[in-house]
Amino acid sequence: MRTFNFSAGPAVLPESVLQRAADEMLDWHGSGMSVMEMSHRGKEFIGIAKKAEADFRKLLAVPDNYRVLFLQGGAMAENALIPMNLLGDKTSADYVNTGEWSKKSIKEAGKYCKVNVAASAADRDFTYVPAQDTWQLDPQAAYVHVCTNETIGGVEYHWVPDTHGVPLVADMSSHILSRAVDVSKYGVIYGGAQKNIGPAGLTLVVVREDLLGRALPITPSAFNWKEQADNDSMLNTPPTYSIYIAGLVFEWLLEQGGIAEIEKRNIEKASLLYDYLDQSRFYSNPVAKTDRSRMNIPFRLADSALDEAFLQGAKEHNMVQLKGHRVVGGMRASIYNAMPIEGVRALVAYMKEFERTRG
Ligand SMILES: *Cc1c(COP(=O)(O)O)cnc(C)c1O
């Protein structure tokens, strides 16, 4: 039996995708081998990678003047690779600090350039997105970096910042493909795949073409976006099996009706949980209502002495990975695209029962 897995990442994948991967494991489409065993330069795998890119472009309506790169290293590596690839002859970048992942990006970028924290939500414990009119943007900055969904704090942008022509760079690791995005408003969108796309090991970078070619000379070739773009992400061996699974997830998303449909379901799932939290006197969520994440929903019990009992009971009800991140404590339910609404219904029903019997 499959459990309801509320992990923040690596995270739940659609069951039908896993089933198909299992069916194709030993012999992919009559090739007599597993995708894992294929040369990345053979026509079979090149076909798989091309289809994955085409489907991703269709899902997010990526404009023609953007390149989609399939890389390795995760979003953490990109924290260093973003300044390396974008600084050109500039010396500073603007960062907006909305929580734990922003802090990591800021710290890493500081090794390569001057970082200006244009706005910070530290004053209210990272429970909101600072309004655009409070941002102190520097027109000379190489780029403006935001984390559009803070996986740990559960804070999400529901609007697109206006950076007055300076390229906007967004870490979308934990909500990419969960909602419609106007890609043309961004210079770079990036994210690790293991939250909402597929298995760990794959990193997506969507970059506007005119931003390629600004890399510092020290940038490793395997992480130089222009060199990778010129080689269709095959300058070195890409994470082939992760690309294949991501491609199956993209096909699944298209079958579901694409991003418009999945966004509708995500709103419905998140509302179910938030509506319950808001009427409860036992559970609470600290995030400003306008800035709440649809993907990662942290919540607390009125009495943290009950946390362990809550988690144990959840496990007995077939629900796992609800423990909050150690930095914020409490609980967190990550409800990515592949989490069925039945999982959220089961969670709310369990929470009600726990509140009634223990609250
Ligand atoms: C998980 C996560 C990261 C780190 O990703 P890695 O693949 O572990 O490097 C960075 N940013 C956000 C928003 C994340 O959720």
Short mmCIF file of C-alpha atoms and ligand atoms in Angstrom, two decimals:
data_model
loop_
_atom_site.label_atom_id
_atom_site.label_comp_id
_atom_site.label_asym_id
_atom_site.label_seq_id
_atom_site.Cartn_x
_atom_site.Cartn_y
_atom_site.Cartn_z
CA MET A 1 0.00 0.00 0.00
CA ARG A 2 1.25 3.50 -0.84
CA THR A 3 1.39 5.99 2.02
CA PHE A 4 0.39 9.64 1.82
CA ASN A 5 3.86 11.19 1.74
CA PHE A 6 3.93 14.86 2.79
CA SER A 7 7.71 15.16 2.43
CA ALA A 8 9.13 18.53 1.31
CA GLY A 9 11.57 16.76 -0.99
CA PRO A 10 12.46 14.35 -2.40
CA ALA A 11 8.73 14.05 -2.57
CA VAL A 12 5.68 12.20 -3.82
CA LEU A 13 5.49 11.30 -7.52
CA PRO A 14 2.39 10.30 -9.50
CA GLU A 15 1.75 6.60 -9.01
CA SER A 16 1.07 6.09 -12.72
CA VAL A 17 4.50 7.54 -13.54
CA LEU A 18 6.19 5.12 -11.15
CA GLN A 19 4.18 2.25 -12.61
CA ARG A 20 5.17 3.17 -16.15
CA ALA A 21 8.84 3.49 -15.16
CA ALA A 22 8.58 0.04 -13.59
CA ASP A 23 7.00 -1.40 -16.75
CA GLU A 24 9.75 0.13 -18.89
CA MET A 25 12.59 -0.62 -16.49
CA LEU A 26 14.15 -3.64 -18.19
CA ASP A 27 13.30 -2.88 -21.81
CA TRP A 28 12.51 0.65 -22.90
CA HIS A 29 10.29 0.57 -26.02
CA GLY A 30 11.93 -2.53 -27.46
CA SER A 31 15.45 -1.16 -27.12
CA GLY A 32 16.41 -4.17 -25.00
CA MET A 33 17.79 -1.95 -22.26
CA SER A 34 16.85 0.31 -19.40
CA VAL A 35 16.99 4.08 -19.91
CA MET A 36 19.65 4.02 -17.19
CA GLU A 37 21.90 1.98 -19.47
CA MET A 38 21.59 4.17 -22.57
CA SER A 39 24.25 6.41 -24.01
CA HIS A 40 23.22 10.03 -23.60
CA ARG A 41 24.34 10.54 -27.20
CA GLY A 42 22.27 7.71 -28.66
CA LYS A 43 19.12 8.49 -30.65
CA GLU A 44 16.84 6.87 -28.04
CA PHE A 45 17.97 9.06 -25.18
CA ILE A 46 18.22 12.19 -27.31
CA GLY A 47 14.58 11.56 -28.23
CA ILE A 48 13.64 11.22 -24.56
CA ALA A 49 15.43 14.46 -23.65
CA LYS A 50 13.96 16.41 -26.58
CA LYS A 51 10.43 15.27 -25.73
CA ALA A 52 10.94 16.20 -22.07
CA GLU A 53 12.09 19.68 -23.02
CA ALA A 54 9.27 20.17 -25.53
CA ASP A 55 6.64 19.09 -22.98
CA PHE A 56 8.13 21.33 -20.28
CA ARG A 57 8.05 24.27 -22.71
CA LYS A 58 4.43 23.51 -23.57
CA LEU A 59 3.43 23.28 -19.90
CA LEU A 60 4.98 26.60 -18.89
CA ALA A 61 4.52 28.30 -22.29
CA VAL A 62 8.25 29.07 -22.38
CA PRO A 63 8.93 31.74 -25.06
CA ASP A 64 11.31 30.91 -27.93
CA ASN A 65 13.99 33.31 -26.70
CA TYR A 66 14.54 31.22 -23.54
CA ARG A 67 16.78 28.19 -23.23
CA VAL A 68 15.85 25.27 -20.97
CA LEU A 69 18.88 23.55 -19.45
CA PHE A 70 18.91 20.15 -17.73
CA LEU A 71 21.84 20.30 -15.31
CA GLN A 72 23.13 18.75 -12.09
CA GLY A 73 24.11 20.23 -8.73
CA GLY A 74 20.71 21.23 -7.36
CA ALA A 75 19.49 24.68 -6.46
CA MET A 76 22.28 24.97 -3.88
CA ALA A 77 24.89 24.76 -6.62
CA GLU A 78 22.96 27.35 -8.61
CA ASN A 79 23.29 29.73 -5.67
CA ALA A 80 26.97 29.99 -6.64
CA LEU A 81 26.45 29.52 -10.37
CA ILE A 82 23.99 32.39 -10.69
CA PRO A 83 26.53 35.10 -9.82
CA MET A 84 29.21 33.22 -11.80
CA ASN A 85 27.01 33.15 -14.90
CA LEU A 86 25.35 36.55 -14.64
CA LEU A 87 27.79 39.05 -13.18
CA GLY A 88 29.59 39.88 -16.45
CA ASP A 89 31.39 43.15 -15.72
CA LYS A 90 29.09 44.04 -12.80
CA THR A 91 30.12 43.64 -9.18
CA SER A 92 26.89 43.46 -7.20
CA ALA A 93 23.47 41.83 -7.09
CA ASP A 94 20.21 42.53 -5.25
CA TYR A 95 18.58 39.83 -3.08
CA VAL A 96 15.22 39.79 -1.34
CA ASN A 97 15.29 37.81 1.90
CA THR A 98 12.05 35.95 2.60
CA GLY A 99 13.41 33.01 4.60
CA GLU A 100 15.76 30.07 4.89
CA TRP A 101 16.36 29.46 1.18
CA SER A 102 16.86 33.17 0.50
CA LYS A 103 19.41 33.26 3.31
CA LYS A 104 21.33 30.37 1.75
CA SER A 105 21.31 32.09 -1.65
CA ILE A 106 22.53 35.35 -0.11
CA LYS A 107 25.32 33.66 1.80
CA GLU A 108 26.61 31.78 -1.22
CA ALA A 109 26.40 34.74 -3.62
CA GLY A 110 28.43 36.78 -1.12
CA LYS A 111 31.46 34.68 -2.04
CA TYR A 112 31.36 35.98 -5.60
CA CYS A 113 29.96 39.51 -5.48
CA LYS A 114 28.68 42.30 -3.32
CA VAL A 115 25.20 41.41 -2.15
CA ASN A 116 22.65 44.11 -1.46
CA VAL A 117 19.68 42.85 0.56
CA ALA A 118 17.01 44.96 -1.10
CA ALA A 119 14.25 43.89 1.29
CA SER A 120 13.91 41.45 4.18
CA ALA A 121 11.07 39.84 6.07
CA ALA A 122 13.28 39.21 9.13
CA ASP A 123 11.30 41.80 11.16
CA ARG A 124 8.26 39.49 11.22
CA ASP A 125 10.12 36.21 11.41
CA PHE A 126 9.87 35.55 7.65
CA THR A 127 6.10 35.18 7.58
CA TYR A 128 5.39 37.47 4.61
CA VAL A 129 6.73 38.86 1.34
CA PRO A 130 7.87 42.50 1.70
CA ALA A 131 5.80 44.82 -0.51
CA GLN A 132 7.49 45.96 -3.69
CA ASP A 133 7.44 49.65 -2.67
CA THR A 134 9.74 48.88 0.28
CA TRP A 135 12.46 47.30 -1.91
CA GLN A 136 15.71 49.24 -2.17
CA LEU A 137 16.75 48.18 -5.66
CA ASP A 138 20.07 49.21 -7.16
CA PRO A 139 19.75 49.96 -10.90
CA GLN A 140 23.42 48.91 -11.29
CA ALA A 141 22.82 45.42 -9.89
CA ALA A 142 23.60 42.51 -12.23
CA TYR A 143 20.26 40.91 -11.28
CA VAL A 144 17.58 40.75 -8.59
CA HIS A 145 17.20 37.38 -6.86
CA VAL A 146 14.01 36.14 -5.20
CA CYS A 147 12.86 32.79 -3.82
CA THR A 148 9.27 32.63 -5.04
CA ASN A 149 8.30 29.79 -2.72
CA GLU A 150 10.04 29.40 0.62
CA THR A 151 9.75 25.67 1.21
CA ILE A 152 10.53 25.86 4.92
CA GLY A 153 8.56 28.96 5.96
CA GLY A 154 5.65 28.33 3.58
CA VAL A 155 5.75 31.82 2.03
CA GLU A 156 4.92 32.24 -1.66
CA TYR A 157 4.89 35.20 -4.05
CA HIS A 158 1.49 35.58 -5.66
CA TRP A 159 2.71 38.50 -7.77
CA VAL A 160 5.68 39.20 -10.03
CA PRO A 161 8.17 41.84 -8.87
CA ASP A 162 8.97 44.73 -11.22
CA THR A 163 12.75 45.19 -11.32
CA HIS A 164 12.84 48.04 -13.85
CA GLY A 165 14.72 46.13 -16.51
CA VAL A 166 17.26 44.46 -14.22
CA PRO A 167 17.03 40.67 -14.82
CA LEU A 168 14.79 38.94 -12.27
CA VAL A 169 16.18 35.58 -11.09
CA ALA A 170 13.82 33.23 -9.27
CA ASP A 171 14.42 30.08 -7.24
CA MET A 172 11.19 28.21 -7.99
CA SER A 173 12.40 24.82 -6.70
CA SER A 174 9.34 24.01 -4.66
CA HIS A 175 6.51 25.44 -6.76
CA ILE A 176 7.64 25.22 -10.37
CA LEU A 177 4.84 23.71 -12.51
CA SER A 178 2.32 24.18 -9.69
CA ARG A 179 0.86 27.33 -11.23
CA ALA A 180 0.91 29.44 -14.36
CA VAL A 181 3.98 31.67 -14.68
CA ASP A 182 4.62 34.46 -17.16
CA VAL A 183 8.15 33.34 -18.01
CA SER A 184 8.81 36.52 -20.01
CA LYS A 185 8.86 38.51 -16.77
CA TYR A 186 11.94 36.61 -15.57
CA GLY A 187 15.56 36.56 -16.68
CA VAL A 188 16.23 33.19 -15.06
CA ILE A 189 13.99 30.59 -13.41
CA TYR A 190 15.69 27.67 -11.71
CA GLY A 191 15.00 24.80 -9.37
CA GLY A 192 15.95 21.33 -8.24
CA ALA A 193 13.61 18.68 -9.61
CA GLN A 194 13.05 16.71 -6.44
CA LYS A 195 10.20 18.83 -5.06
CA ASN A 196 7.60 19.10 -7.78
CA ILE A 197 9.15 17.65 -10.96
CA GLY A 198 10.82 14.30 -10.46
CA PRO A 199 13.74 12.57 -8.81
CA ALA A 200 16.75 14.27 -7.23
CA GLY A 201 19.79 14.84 -9.41
CA LEU A 202 18.21 17.07 -12.04
CA THR A 203 18.32 20.87 -11.93
CA LEU A 204 16.32 22.99 -14.34
CA VAL A 205 17.55 26.38 -15.49
CA VAL A 206 15.35 28.46 -17.78
CA VAL A 207 17.40 31.40 -19.02
CA ARG A 208 16.67 34.26 -21.42
CA GLU A 209 19.07 33.97 -24.34
CA ASP A 210 20.52 37.46 -24.12
CA LEU A 211 21.77 36.68 -20.58
CA LEU A 212 24.03 33.91 -21.84
CA GLY A 213 27.69 34.80 -22.29
CA ARG A 214 28.17 36.84 -19.10
CA ALA A 215 30.00 34.13 -17.15
CA LEU A 216 33.09 34.84 -15.08
CA PRO A 217 36.19 33.14 -16.56
CA ILE A 218 36.47 30.90 -13.49
CA THR A 219 33.01 29.33 -14.12
CA PRO A 220 33.34 25.53 -14.46
CA SER A 221 32.43 24.48 -18.01
CA ALA A 222 29.88 21.93 -16.81
CA PHE A 223 28.10 24.76 -15.02
CA ASN A 224 28.54 27.43 -17.66
CA TRP A 225 25.03 28.06 -18.95
CA LYS A 226 26.20 29.27 -22.36
CA GLU A 227 28.45 26.28 -22.93
CA GLN A 228 25.66 23.96 -21.82
CA ALA A 229 23.11 25.77 -24.00
CA ASP A 230 25.45 25.49 -27.00
CA ASN A 231 25.67 21.74 -26.33
CA ASP A 232 21.95 21.08 -25.62
CA SER A 233 22.82 20.37 -21.94
CA MET A 234 25.12 17.56 -23.06
CA LEU A 235 28.53 19.14 -22.59
CA ASN A 236 28.93 16.42 -19.99
CA THR A 237 26.71 13.46 -19.13
CA PRO A 238 23.36 14.81 -17.95
CA PRO A 239 21.33 13.04 -15.22
CA THR A 240 19.72 10.77 -17.80
CA TYR A 241 17.36 8.71 -15.66
CA SER A 242 16.11 11.77 -13.77
CA ILE A 243 15.41 13.48 -17.09
CA TYR A 244 13.45 10.43 -18.24
CA ILE A 245 11.29 10.39 -15.08
CA ALA A 246 10.78 14.16 -15.26
CA GLY A 247 9.64 13.65 -18.85
CA LEU A 248 7.06 11.09 -17.69
CA VAL A 249 5.84 13.60 -15.08
CA PHE A 250 5.50 16.28 -17.79
CA GLU A 251 3.42 13.85 -19.88
CA TRP A 252 1.28 13.11 -16.83
CA LEU A 253 0.74 16.84 -16.25
CA LEU A 254 -0.34 17.34 -19.85
CA GLU A 255 -2.76 14.40 -19.53
CA GLN A 256 -4.26 15.99 -16.41
CA GLY A 257 -5.09 19.08 -18.45
CA GLY A 258 -1.85 21.04 -18.08
CA ILE A 259 -0.94 23.76 -15.63
CA ALA A 260 -4.34 25.48 -15.64
CA GLU A 261 -6.01 22.32 -14.34
CA ILE A 262 -3.24 21.43 -11.90
CA GLU A 263 -3.27 24.98 -10.49
CA LYS A 264 -7.01 24.71 -9.91
CA ARG A 265 -6.51 21.48 -7.99
CA ASN A 266 -3.63 22.96 -6.02
CA ILE A 267 -5.80 25.91 -4.95
CA GLU A 268 -8.52 23.50 -3.89
CA LYS A 269 -6.11 21.31 -1.91
CA ALA A 270 -4.43 24.25 -0.16
CA SER A 271 -7.78 25.90 0.67
CA LEU A 272 -9.01 22.70 2.30
CA LEU A 273 -6.10 22.74 4.72
CA TYR A 274 -5.89 26.51 5.32
CA ASP A 275 -9.65 26.81 5.88
CA TYR A 276 -9.44 24.12 8.49
CA LEU A 277 -6.38 25.68 10.16
CA ASP A 278 -8.00 29.12 10.27
CA GLN A 279 -11.17 28.01 12.02
CA SER A 280 -9.27 25.86 14.51
CA ARG A 281 -8.17 27.09 17.91
CA PHE A 282 -5.81 24.15 18.26
CA TYR A 283 -3.76 24.51 15.07
CA SER A 284 -2.26 27.67 13.59
CA ASN A 285 -0.31 28.89 10.57
CA PRO A 286 1.75 32.07 11.03
CA VAL A 287 2.00 33.25 7.41
CA ALA A 288 0.23 36.39 6.13
CA LYS A 289 -2.90 35.24 4.29
CA THR A 290 -1.88 36.97 1.05
CA ASP A 291 1.53 35.27 0.99
CA ARG A 292 0.73 31.69 1.90
CA SER A 293 2.27 28.84 -0.04
CA ARG A 294 -0.01 26.41 -1.84
CA MET A 295 2.74 23.80 -1.79
CA ASN A 296 4.27 23.84 1.70
CA ILE A 297 1.97 24.47 4.63
CA PRO A 298 3.60 24.77 8.04
CA PHE A 299 1.38 24.59 11.11
CA ARG A 300 1.68 24.33 14.85
CA LEU A 301 -0.25 22.54 17.54
CA ALA A 302 -1.35 24.71 20.47
CA ASP A 303 0.70 22.47 22.74
CA SER A 304 4.03 21.34 21.26
CA ALA A 305 4.22 18.60 23.90
CA LEU A 306 1.70 16.79 21.67
CA ASP A 307 3.86 16.96 18.55
CA GLU A 308 5.26 13.45 18.90
CA ALA A 309 1.83 11.94 19.54
CA PHE A 310 0.47 13.81 16.51
CA LEU A 311 3.20 12.42 14.24
CA GLN A 312 2.84 8.90 15.62
CA GLY A 313 -0.94 8.96 15.10
CA ALA A 314 -0.48 10.31 11.58
CA LYS A 315 1.82 7.41 10.81
CA GLU A 316 -0.78 4.97 12.08
CA HIS A 317 -3.20 6.63 9.66
CA ASN A 318 -0.75 6.06 6.78
CA MET A 319 0.49 9.68 6.61
CA VAL A 320 4.21 10.38 6.86
CA GLN A 321 6.82 13.16 6.74
CA LEU A 322 4.69 15.77 8.51
CA LYS A 323 7.39 16.94 10.90
CA GLY A 324 8.28 20.60 10.31
CA HIS A 325 11.78 21.71 9.38
CA ARG A 326 14.04 21.92 12.43
CA VAL A 327 14.50 25.68 11.93
CA VAL A 328 10.79 26.46 12.41
CA GLY A 329 9.59 23.40 14.33
CA GLY A 330 5.96 22.27 14.44
CA MET A 331 4.50 20.49 11.44
CA ARG A 332 4.62 20.95 7.69
CA ALA A 333 2.47 19.40 5.01
CA SER A 334 3.97 19.57 1.54
CA ILE A 335 1.19 19.03 -0.97
CA TYR A 336 2.85 19.07 -4.37
CA ASN A 337 1.16 18.38 -7.71
CA ALA A 338 1.34 14.62 -7.19
CA MET A 339 -0.40 14.68 -3.80
CA PRO A 340 -3.99 13.62 -4.49
CA ILE A 341 -6.80 15.58 -2.83
CA GLU A 342 -7.67 12.39 -0.95
CA GLY A 343 -4.37 12.79 0.89
CA VAL A 344 -5.29 16.30 2.04
CA ARG A 345 -8.81 15.14 3.01
CA ALA A 346 -7.30 12.31 5.04
CA LEU A 347 -4.94 14.74 6.77
CA VAL A 348 -7.71 17.19 7.69
CA ALA A 349 -9.91 14.34 8.96
CA TYR A 350 -7.04 13.08 11.11
CA MET A 351 -6.31 16.59 12.40
CA LYS A 352 -9.97 17.01 13.38
CA GLU A 353 -9.98 13.73 15.22
CA PHE A 354 -6.74 14.58 17.00
CA GLU A 355 -8.06 18.00 18.01
CA ARG A 356 -11.28 16.46 19.29
CA THR A 357 -9.61 13.76 21.33
CA ARG A 358 -6.38 15.48 22.45
CA GLY A 359 -6.96 19.21 22.01
C1 LIG B 1 15.14 22.27 -1.69
C2 LIG B 1 15.41 23.68 -2.04
C3 LIG B 1 16.69 24.13 -2.40
C4 LIG B 1 17.89 23.22 -2.36
O1 LIG B 1 17.87 22.33 -3.40
P1 LIG B 1 19.03 21.24 -3.58
O2 LIG B 1 18.56 20.49 -4.77
O3 LIG B 1 19.09 20.42 -2.33
O4 LIG B 1 20.29 21.96 -3.82
C5 LIG B 1 16.85 25.45 -2.74
N1 LIG B 1 15.81 26.29 -2.78
C6 LIG B 1 14.56 25.90 -2.46
C7 LIG B 1 13.45 26.89 -2.51
C8 LIG B 1 14.32 24.59 -2.10
O5 LIG B 1 13.08 24.19 -1.77
#
